[in-house]
Structures are given as C-alpha cells and as structure tokens.
C-alpha cells in the first residue's frame, strides 16, 4: 500500500490495482459524539457546521497540526481500503510525508500506520516520491528539479541518484492563494466569502500569467460586508491574478533561492531537462509560464499533478528492490 498523506488530499495506492482512494484530508468531529465524517463528506461541511461540529484539517500547514485527528484519519482510510481483505495479511506501507516534518511527527505517522495494520512502514520524502511519480529519472546521476505545490506547503527539491541533493519547503501554497482571494474580495468588493468559494474562484478563474484570449469573468456569491445581506458580485480574471501576486512571489523566490544553491553540474542538467511541476497547485493556469519567465528555465506540468506522490509510492512498492534506496533517508521500522 502506498499513501500520500497530503495537507489537502490523501491518496492510497494498492499494489497491482493502482490508486484506489482519493479524498480530502478533512475530518468532521462532533464535540460530544466524536468523529462524524472523514474525507469528501467532511470537506463539504467546512464552514457549514453547527456549533457542536468542527471540520478539521489535521495537516493544514504541512506539519501534523492535530496529531490525534491525523491518526484517526489515516486509520480510517487504510481500513476503508483494506475492508473485505484477509485481516491476517498485513501490508507493507510506503508513505510520502512533507520533508519538513520532525522526527516526532514521523514516528507518529509510523505508529498510526502500524496500528492500522501495516507490517512494515517506510517513509519517503514527498519530493522524491513526486519526482518518481512524474516519471523523472531520479536513479540516474542527473540533476532533476521538482516543485510540488500542495495545499499547505510548496516543496522545491533538486534530486539525483535517488536522493535529495537540496530542498526548500515554504509554508505558502494552494491554501495561501485561496486566502489571498478571500481577503481581496473582502477589501475591494466588501464581500465575505468562505474557504470553499475562494478555492472555486482560484480553480475556475485564477491564473498566474495573462493569456492572450479574452479573459473570463465569474459571478461570486457571498455576504455583503456593509448591508450584511447575501449579494452577487462579478469579478474578472486579472484582478484575481493580481490578488494572488504576493503568495506567488514567495513561491518564485523559493525556486530562485534553490537554483542559486544548486551545484553547477546539476544546474546545467536542470537547464537541459527543465523544471517539473507537481501537486494540485501546478494546475493553476499559467503557473508554468510564470516560472519559466522568472527563471529562464523551461517548466513542465506533470501529467497527473495531484497523483504524482501516490504514484511514486506505488512505483517504490512495486519495484521495491530497485527503489528501496529512495526511502533510505529514513530509518526502517518493523
Ligand atoms: P497536498 O499534497 O498538500 O494534499 P494537493 O497536491 O492535493 O495538496 O493540492 C491541493 C491544492 O491544489 C489545493 O490548495 C487546491 O486548491 C489546489 N488545486 C487543485 N486543483 C487546482 C486547480 N485546477 N487550479 C489551481 N489550484 C488547484
Ligand atoms: Mg502533496
């Protein structure tokens, strides 16, 4: 079993079957009765819960912000995938986790996986898994750069010979882009919108670089700040792009800093091969163009950016002898 424990989405890969589960990393908890929903059902409740129910994103900022809930969620997903199988068969698990997590958090993930029935747990750095899943030749002595833009963190890494040569993780990614839109709507349009609506705007209308076509518009519903009543406002693509410029520049700066620190031979490889973009944030329209423009290096979006990490864990599982090295930066727990 391969697992991508992401800040926004958790995906599970089963050997021989492929990706079998893809759910938001959200848990809804009833303060009196305990867990109420996990995954998509819980995400729908974000911002829509009565006082006694809270919808929690346990990994929100790229670290495990709420350990008990993270454990509960991981166990729930593993159990769901494992349902109906022989309980005596305990799977080997390869789990991708953000490279910034601490030793304590790592152990927490392992413990949770063990309790959920893993026989052996291997942790793999998310950028390494993402690069494998994106089809980069990570085992070769060639420099590859991968940028994984998730919900809570952006990870920029240079890889060679199955390992991370250098990496940088910033806590600015998809969530911050949505937050900026939320703030902008309030400040400029006097419209209060929720997290989900802000994400919809980002996905439908958001862009990082202007396109030549007629730029689209969109109608947004929210609460008018002054009258306190529901209202519909029409917004345009350029203003939304502008509203995201600050978090986008933080991401660009992280990429530039990493490039500056890259040893020259590997930098030459990256110029030849280009930069690979993964994670849901890679789907933001024009982000590849913006990065190419800012760095002067050709930038590609992986073919399935949301699945790169889990596909990478799957390849490690299925080619375990060849790729065990990729999990070697961590100790092995049995
Ligand atoms: P994580 O690895 O942290 O779980 P993901 O790789 O699943 O994160 O990416 C989730 C992020 O990608 C969210 O912030 C989401 O809003 C964003 N996202 C998903 N689809 C798109 C899209 N089409 N355009 C822009 N952002 C997107
Ligand atoms: Mg991720």
Short mmCIF file of C-alpha atoms and ligand atoms in Angstrom, two decimals:
data_model
loop_
_atom_site.label_atom_id
_atom_site.label_comp_id
_atom_site.label_asym_id
_atom_site.label_seq_id
_atom_site.Cartn_x
_atom_site.Cartn_y
_atom_site.Cartn_z
CA UNK A 1 0.00 0.00 0.00
CA UNK A 2 1.34 3.44 -0.92
CA UNK A 3 -0.03 6.53 0.78
CA UNK A 4 0.27 10.25 0.06
CA UNK A 5 -0.62 11.95 3.30
CA UNK A 6 -1.13 15.45 1.95
CA UNK A 7 -2.23 18.65 3.65
CA UNK A 8 -5.20 18.94 1.28
CA UNK A 9 -5.73 15.40 -0.07
CA UNK A 10 -4.87 11.87 0.96
CA UNK A 11 -4.42 9.22 -1.74
CA UNK A 12 -3.91 5.49 -1.42
CA UNK A 13 -2.34 3.14 -3.96
CA UNK A 14 -2.68 -0.61 -3.75
CA UNK A 15 -0.09 -2.79 -5.44
CA UNK A 16 -1.46 -4.29 -8.63
CA UNK A 17 -4.59 -2.13 -8.50
CA UNK A 18 -3.44 1.47 -8.75
CA UNK A 19 -4.94 4.49 -6.98
CA UNK A 20 -7.96 3.23 -5.01
CA UNK A 21 -8.71 6.20 -2.76
CA UNK A 22 -8.53 9.94 -3.23
CA UNK A 23 -10.14 12.04 -0.50
CA UNK A 24 -9.69 15.46 1.09
CA UNK A 25 -7.66 15.34 4.32
CA UNK A 26 -10.55 16.58 6.42
CA UNK A 27 -12.27 15.13 9.49
CA UNK A 28 -15.55 16.38 10.94
CA UNK A 29 -15.83 15.88 14.67
CA UNK A 30 -18.92 16.17 16.83
CA UNK A 31 -17.77 17.64 20.14
CA UNK A 32 -20.00 15.29 22.10
CA UNK A 33 -20.28 12.21 19.93
CA UNK A 34 -16.82 12.05 18.35
CA UNK A 35 -15.91 11.62 14.64
CA UNK A 36 -18.79 12.21 12.29
CA UNK A 37 -17.33 12.14 8.77
CA UNK A 38 -13.96 11.74 7.05
CA UNK A 39 -12.84 12.85 3.61
CA UNK A 40 -15.10 14.39 0.98
CA UNK A 41 -18.16 14.28 3.19
CA UNK A 42 -16.26 16.19 5.88
CA UNK A 43 -14.89 18.72 3.39
CA UNK A 44 -18.41 19.60 2.33
CA UNK A 45 -19.04 20.54 5.95
CA UNK A 46 -16.14 23.06 6.12
CA UNK A 47 -17.64 26.41 7.02
CA UNK A 48 -21.11 24.88 7.24
CA UNK A 49 -21.04 23.20 10.63
CA UNK A 50 -23.27 23.95 13.61
CA UNK A 51 -21.53 24.86 16.86
CA UNK A 52 -21.17 21.32 18.09
CA UNK A 53 -19.41 20.03 14.94
CA UNK A 54 -15.93 21.08 13.81
CA UNK A 55 -14.38 20.23 10.46
CA UNK A 56 -10.63 19.80 10.99
CA UNK A 57 -7.76 19.65 8.51
CA UNK A 58 -5.22 17.83 10.68
CA UNK A 59 -2.25 18.51 8.40
CA UNK A 60 -3.17 22.02 7.46
CA UNK A 61 0.26 23.69 7.39
CA UNK A 62 2.35 20.84 6.13
CA UNK A 63 3.05 19.56 9.58
CA UNK A 64 0.75 17.43 11.65
CA UNK A 65 -1.17 20.21 13.36
CA UNK A 66 -3.55 17.87 15.12
CA UNK A 67 -2.00 14.53 15.83
CA UNK A 68 -4.98 12.59 17.18
CA UNK A 69 -7.14 13.59 14.26
CA UNK A 70 -4.39 12.79 11.74
CA UNK A 71 -4.07 9.32 13.22
CA UNK A 72 -7.82 8.81 13.18
CA UNK A 73 -7.99 9.87 9.53
CA UNK A 74 -5.11 7.70 8.40
CA UNK A 75 -6.58 4.66 10.15
CA UNK A 76 -9.99 5.35 8.67
CA UNK A 77 -8.65 5.49 5.10
CA UNK A 78 -6.46 2.42 5.49
CA UNK A 79 -9.35 0.47 6.96
CA UNK A 80 -11.63 1.53 4.14
CA UNK A 81 -9.16 0.32 1.53
CA UNK A 82 -8.42 -2.83 3.44
CA UNK A 83 -12.07 -3.70 4.01
CA UNK A 84 -13.04 -7.18 2.97
CA UNK A 85 -9.47 -8.39 2.69
CA UNK A 86 -7.84 -11.01 4.77
CA UNK A 87 -7.10 -9.27 8.10
CA UNK A 88 -4.10 -11.54 8.57
CA UNK A 89 -2.41 -10.06 5.53
CA UNK A 90 -0.60 -7.04 6.84
CA UNK A 91 0.58 -4.80 4.01
CA UNK A 92 3.93 -3.12 3.60
CA UNK A 93 3.34 0.61 3.52
CA UNK A 94 5.27 3.34 1.77
CA UNK A 95 4.09 6.74 2.97
CA UNK A 96 5.03 10.09 1.47
CA UNK A 97 5.35 12.86 4.02
CA UNK A 98 6.45 16.50 3.69
CA UNK A 99 10.22 16.81 4.01
CA UNK A 100 9.84 19.39 6.78
CA UNK A 101 8.20 17.14 9.38
CA UNK A 102 10.02 16.48 12.63
CA UNK A 103 11.22 13.14 13.97
CA UNK A 104 8.35 13.06 16.45
CA UNK A 105 5.80 13.59 13.70
CA UNK A 106 7.42 10.93 11.56
CA UNK A 107 7.16 8.44 14.36
CA UNK A 108 3.54 9.47 14.86
CA UNK A 109 2.74 8.60 11.24
CA UNK A 110 4.50 5.27 11.59
CA UNK A 111 2.64 4.45 14.76
CA UNK A 112 -0.68 5.26 13.16
CA UNK A 113 0.12 3.11 10.13
CA UNK A 114 1.23 0.26 12.37
CA UNK A 115 -1.94 0.45 14.39
CA UNK A 116 -3.94 0.47 11.20
CA UNK A 117 -2.35 -2.83 10.25
CA UNK A 118 0.95 -2.18 8.47
CA UNK A 119 3.60 -4.87 8.74
CA UNK A 120 6.45 -2.56 7.76
CA UNK A 121 6.38 1.18 7.29
CA UNK A 122 8.70 3.11 5.01
CA UNK A 123 8.57 6.87 4.86
CA UNK A 124 9.60 8.66 1.73
CA UNK A 125 10.29 12.34 1.19
CA UNK A 126 7.41 13.75 -0.80
CA UNK A 127 9.56 15.48 -3.43
CA UNK A 128 11.35 12.18 -4.13
CA UNK A 129 8.03 10.34 -4.44
CA UNK A 130 6.59 13.14 -6.59
CA UNK A 131 9.60 13.00 -8.92
CA UNK A 132 9.33 9.22 -9.28
CA UNK A 133 5.58 9.56 -9.92
CA UNK A 134 6.17 12.27 -12.50
CA UNK A 135 8.46 9.88 -14.35
CA UNK A 136 11.74 11.72 -13.72
CA UNK A 137 14.85 9.54 -13.91
CA UNK A 138 15.70 10.01 -10.23
CA UNK A 139 18.02 7.00 -10.07
CA UNK A 140 20.43 8.47 -12.63
CA UNK A 141 23.35 10.73 -11.81
CA UNK A 142 21.49 13.67 -13.33
CA UNK A 143 20.07 16.74 -11.65
CA UNK A 144 16.27 17.00 -11.64
CA UNK A 145 14.25 19.81 -10.16
CA UNK A 146 10.75 19.18 -8.88
CA UNK A 147 8.38 21.75 -7.41
CA UNK A 148 5.45 20.25 -5.52
CA UNK A 149 2.79 22.83 -4.72
CA UNK A 150 0.25 21.31 -2.38
CA UNK A 151 -2.33 22.86 -0.10
CA UNK A 152 -0.13 23.87 2.84
CA UNK A 153 3.43 23.66 1.57
CA UNK A 154 5.49 24.17 -1.54
CA UNK A 155 8.50 21.93 -1.73
CA UNK A 156 11.30 22.72 -4.14
CA UNK A 157 13.91 19.99 -4.49
CA UNK A 158 16.91 19.06 -6.58
CA UNK A 159 17.32 15.30 -6.82
CA UNK A 160 19.98 12.96 -8.14
CA UNK A 161 20.78 9.28 -7.55
CA UNK A 162 17.55 8.57 -5.62
CA UNK A 163 18.27 11.25 -3.10
CA UNK A 164 17.54 14.86 -2.29
CA UNK A 165 20.60 17.00 -3.01
CA UNK A 166 18.95 20.10 -1.64
CA UNK A 167 15.44 21.20 -0.91
CA UNK A 168 13.44 24.03 0.46
CA UNK A 169 9.98 23.94 1.91
CA UNK A 170 7.86 27.07 2.32
CA UNK A 171 4.51 27.22 4.04
CA UNK A 172 2.94 29.05 1.14
CA UNK A 173 0.95 27.01 -1.39
CA UNK A 174 -2.62 26.49 -2.62
CA UNK A 175 -4.28 27.48 0.67
CA UNK A 176 -2.48 30.83 0.75
CA UNK A 177 -3.59 31.56 -2.80
CA UNK A 178 -7.21 30.96 -1.76
CA UNK A 179 -6.73 33.04 1.40
CA UNK A 180 -5.45 35.95 -0.68
CA UNK A 181 -8.57 35.79 -2.83
CA UNK A 182 -10.76 35.73 0.27
CA UNK A 183 -9.01 38.82 1.64
CA UNK A 184 -9.18 40.63 -1.68
CA UNK A 185 -12.93 40.03 -2.03
CA UNK A 186 -13.45 41.49 1.41
CA UNK A 187 -11.22 44.51 0.92
CA UNK A 188 -12.14 45.50 -2.61
CA UNK A 189 -15.65 44.12 -3.11
CA UNK A 190 -16.84 44.23 0.51
CA UNK A 191 -17.86 40.64 0.06
CA UNK A 192 -17.27 37.99 2.70
CA UNK A 193 -16.77 34.52 1.18
CA UNK A 194 -15.76 31.17 2.65
CA UNK A 195 -12.75 28.96 2.03
CA UNK A 196 -14.58 26.73 -0.44
CA UNK A 197 -15.81 29.62 -2.57
CA UNK A 198 -12.32 31.15 -2.63
CA UNK A 199 -10.94 27.82 -3.85
CA UNK A 200 -13.61 27.66 -6.57
CA UNK A 201 -12.62 31.12 -7.79
CA UNK A 202 -8.95 30.11 -7.86
CA UNK A 203 -9.67 26.95 -9.84
CA UNK A 204 -12.18 28.44 -12.27
CA UNK A 205 -10.86 31.94 -12.78
CA UNK A 206 -7.42 32.09 -11.19
CA UNK A 207 -4.24 32.41 -13.23
CA UNK A 208 -0.60 33.21 -12.61
CA UNK A 209 0.16 34.66 -16.02
CA UNK A 210 -2.01 36.53 -18.52
CA UNK A 211 -3.30 34.61 -21.52
CA UNK A 212 -3.91 36.15 -24.91
CA UNK A 213 -7.54 35.12 -25.10
CA UNK A 214 -10.35 37.21 -23.75
CA UNK A 215 -10.03 36.94 -20.00
CA UNK A 216 -13.04 35.30 -18.34
CA UNK A 217 -15.32 36.70 -15.67
CA UNK A 218 -17.24 34.97 -12.89
CA UNK A 219 -20.16 35.62 -10.60
CA UNK A 220 -19.47 35.15 -6.91
CA UNK A 221 -21.96 34.93 -4.09
CA UNK A 222 -21.19 35.94 -0.54
CA UNK A 223 -22.24 38.19 2.30
CA UNK A 224 -22.08 41.92 1.71
CA UNK A 225 -19.97 43.47 4.46
CA UNK A 226 -21.94 46.70 4.75
CA UNK A 227 -25.54 45.54 4.41
CA UNK A 228 -24.90 42.14 5.97
CA UNK A 229 -27.04 40.55 3.25
CA UNK A 230 -26.23 37.96 0.57
CA UNK A 231 -25.06 39.52 -2.68
CA UNK A 232 -23.66 38.52 -6.09
CA UNK A 233 -20.56 40.25 -7.44
CA UNK A 234 -18.94 39.87 -10.88
CA UNK A 235 -15.16 39.53 -10.86
CA UNK A 236 -12.53 39.48 -13.62
CA UNK A 237 -9.52 37.23 -14.10
CA UNK A 238 -6.82 39.97 -13.99
CA UNK A 239 -7.90 41.25 -10.55
CA UNK A 240 -7.79 37.70 -9.16
CA UNK A 241 -4.33 37.19 -10.64
CA UNK A 242 -3.22 40.43 -9.02
CA UNK A 243 -4.72 39.38 -5.68
CA UNK A 244 -2.52 36.26 -5.64
CA UNK A 245 0.71 38.03 -6.57
CA UNK A 246 2.17 38.06 -3.07
CA UNK A 247 2.00 34.32 -2.30
CA UNK A 248 3.06 33.60 -5.90
CA UNK A 249 6.18 35.70 -5.46
CA UNK A 250 7.05 33.78 -2.27
CA UNK A 251 6.93 30.56 -4.31
CA UNK A 252 9.04 32.08 -7.10
CA UNK A 253 11.62 33.32 -4.59
CA UNK A 254 11.92 29.82 -3.08
CA UNK A 255 12.57 28.40 -6.56
CA UNK A 256 15.21 31.04 -7.29
CA UNK A 257 16.95 30.51 -3.95
CA UNK A 258 17.13 26.77 -4.58
CA UNK A 259 18.53 27.33 -8.08
CA UNK A 260 21.19 29.66 -6.66
CA UNK A 261 22.30 26.98 -4.20
CA UNK A 262 22.41 24.19 -6.80
CA UNK A 263 25.91 22.85 -7.62
CA UNK A 264 26.89 23.87 -11.18
CA UNK A 265 26.85 20.41 -12.81
CA UNK A 266 23.35 19.75 -11.54
CA UNK A 267 22.24 23.25 -12.53
CA UNK A 268 23.41 22.51 -16.08
CA UNK A 269 21.30 19.32 -16.07
CA UNK A 270 18.26 21.27 -14.90
CA UNK A 271 18.68 23.81 -17.70
CA UNK A 272 18.77 20.92 -20.19
CA UNK A 273 15.89 18.95 -18.72
CA UNK A 274 13.68 21.74 -17.42
CA UNK A 275 11.74 22.05 -14.17
CA UNK A 276 8.85 19.69 -13.29
CA UNK A 277 5.75 20.98 -11.51
CA UNK A 278 3.60 18.66 -9.37
CA UNK A 279 0.85 18.94 -6.74
CA UNK A 280 -2.59 20.48 -7.12
CA UNK A 281 -1.11 23.98 -7.24
CA UNK A 282 0.59 23.03 -10.52
CA UNK A 283 -2.87 23.15 -12.10
CA UNK A 284 -3.14 26.91 -11.59
CA UNK A 285 -3.42 28.31 -15.08
CA UNK A 286 -0.21 29.93 -16.33
CA UNK A 287 1.96 28.95 -13.38
CA UNK A 288 4.37 27.04 -15.63
CA UNK A 289 4.70 30.11 -17.84
CA UNK A 290 5.33 32.37 -14.85
CA UNK A 291 8.09 30.08 -13.52
CA UNK A 292 9.70 29.77 -16.99
CA UNK A 293 9.56 33.51 -17.34
CA UNK A 294 11.07 34.21 -13.92
CA UNK A 295 13.84 31.59 -14.03
CA UNK A 296 14.58 31.36 -17.74
CA UNK A 297 14.20 27.57 -17.49
CA UNK A 298 11.57 25.59 -19.37
CA UNK A 299 8.89 24.38 -16.94
CA UNK A 300 6.59 21.39 -17.44
CA UNK A 301 3.47 20.37 -15.56
CA UNK A 302 3.41 16.67 -14.65
CA UNK A 303 0.71 14.70 -16.44
CA UNK A 304 -1.26 13.96 -13.25
CA UNK A 305 -0.02 16.54 -10.77
CA UNK A 306 -2.45 15.58 -7.97
CA UNK A 307 -1.37 11.92 -8.11
CA UNK A 308 2.42 12.20 -8.52
CA UNK A 309 3.28 11.46 -4.91
CA UNK A 310 0.97 8.46 -4.55
CA UNK A 311 2.05 7.08 -7.95
CA UNK A 312 5.64 7.46 -6.75
CA UNK A 313 4.93 5.49 -3.58
CA UNK A 314 3.24 2.87 -5.78
CA UNK A 315 6.29 2.54 -8.00
CA UNK A 316 8.51 2.19 -4.96
CA UNK A 317 6.23 -0.61 -3.68
CA UNK A 318 6.19 -2.44 -6.99
CA UNK A 319 9.92 -2.09 -7.64
CA UNK A 320 10.94 -2.38 -4.06
CA UNK A 321 14.39 -3.88 -4.61
CA UNK A 322 15.39 -1.20 -7.09
CA UNK A 323 13.91 1.72 -5.23
CA UNK A 324 14.32 0.87 -1.57
CA UNK A 325 17.18 3.38 -1.60
CA UNK A 326 14.66 6.15 -2.14
CA UNK A 327 13.26 5.53 1.33
CA UNK A 328 16.72 5.30 2.83
CA UNK A 329 16.91 8.78 4.16
CA UNK A 330 14.76 7.44 6.98
CA UNK A 331 15.25 4.56 9.33
CA UNK A 332 13.18 1.50 8.68
CA UNK A 333 10.69 0.39 11.32
CA UNK A 334 9.41 -3.11 11.62
P1 LIG B 1 -1.44 18.28 -0.66
O1 LIG B 1 -0.35 17.45 -1.23
O2 LIG B 1 -0.96 19.31 0.29
O3 LIG B 1 -2.55 17.43 -0.10
P2 LIG B 1 -2.52 18.66 -3.32
O4 LIG B 1 -1.33 18.32 -4.14
O5 LIG B 1 -3.60 17.66 -3.22
O6 LIG B 1 -2.06 19.11 -1.85
O7 LIG B 1 -3.08 20.05 -3.86
C1 LIG B 1 -4.12 20.71 -3.24
C2 LIG B 1 -4.11 22.16 -3.63
O8 LIG B 1 -4.23 22.29 -5.04
C3 LIG B 1 -5.30 22.92 -3.02
O9 LIG B 1 -4.84 24.14 -2.50
C4 LIG B 1 -6.20 23.13 -4.22
O10 LIG B 1 -6.97 24.32 -4.08
C5 LIG B 1 -5.21 23.26 -5.34
N1 LIG B 1 -5.78 22.95 -6.66
C6 LIG B 1 -6.42 21.83 -7.06
N2 LIG B 1 -6.85 21.93 -8.33
C7 LIG B 1 -6.47 23.17 -8.76
C8 LIG B 1 -6.62 23.90 -10.00
N3 LIG B 1 -7.25 23.37 -11.05
N4 LIG B 1 -6.11 25.14 -10.06
C9 LIG B 1 -5.48 25.70 -9.00
N5 LIG B 1 -5.30 25.07 -7.82
C10 LIG B 1 -5.79 23.83 -7.69
MG1 LIG B 2 1.27 16.63 -1.71
#
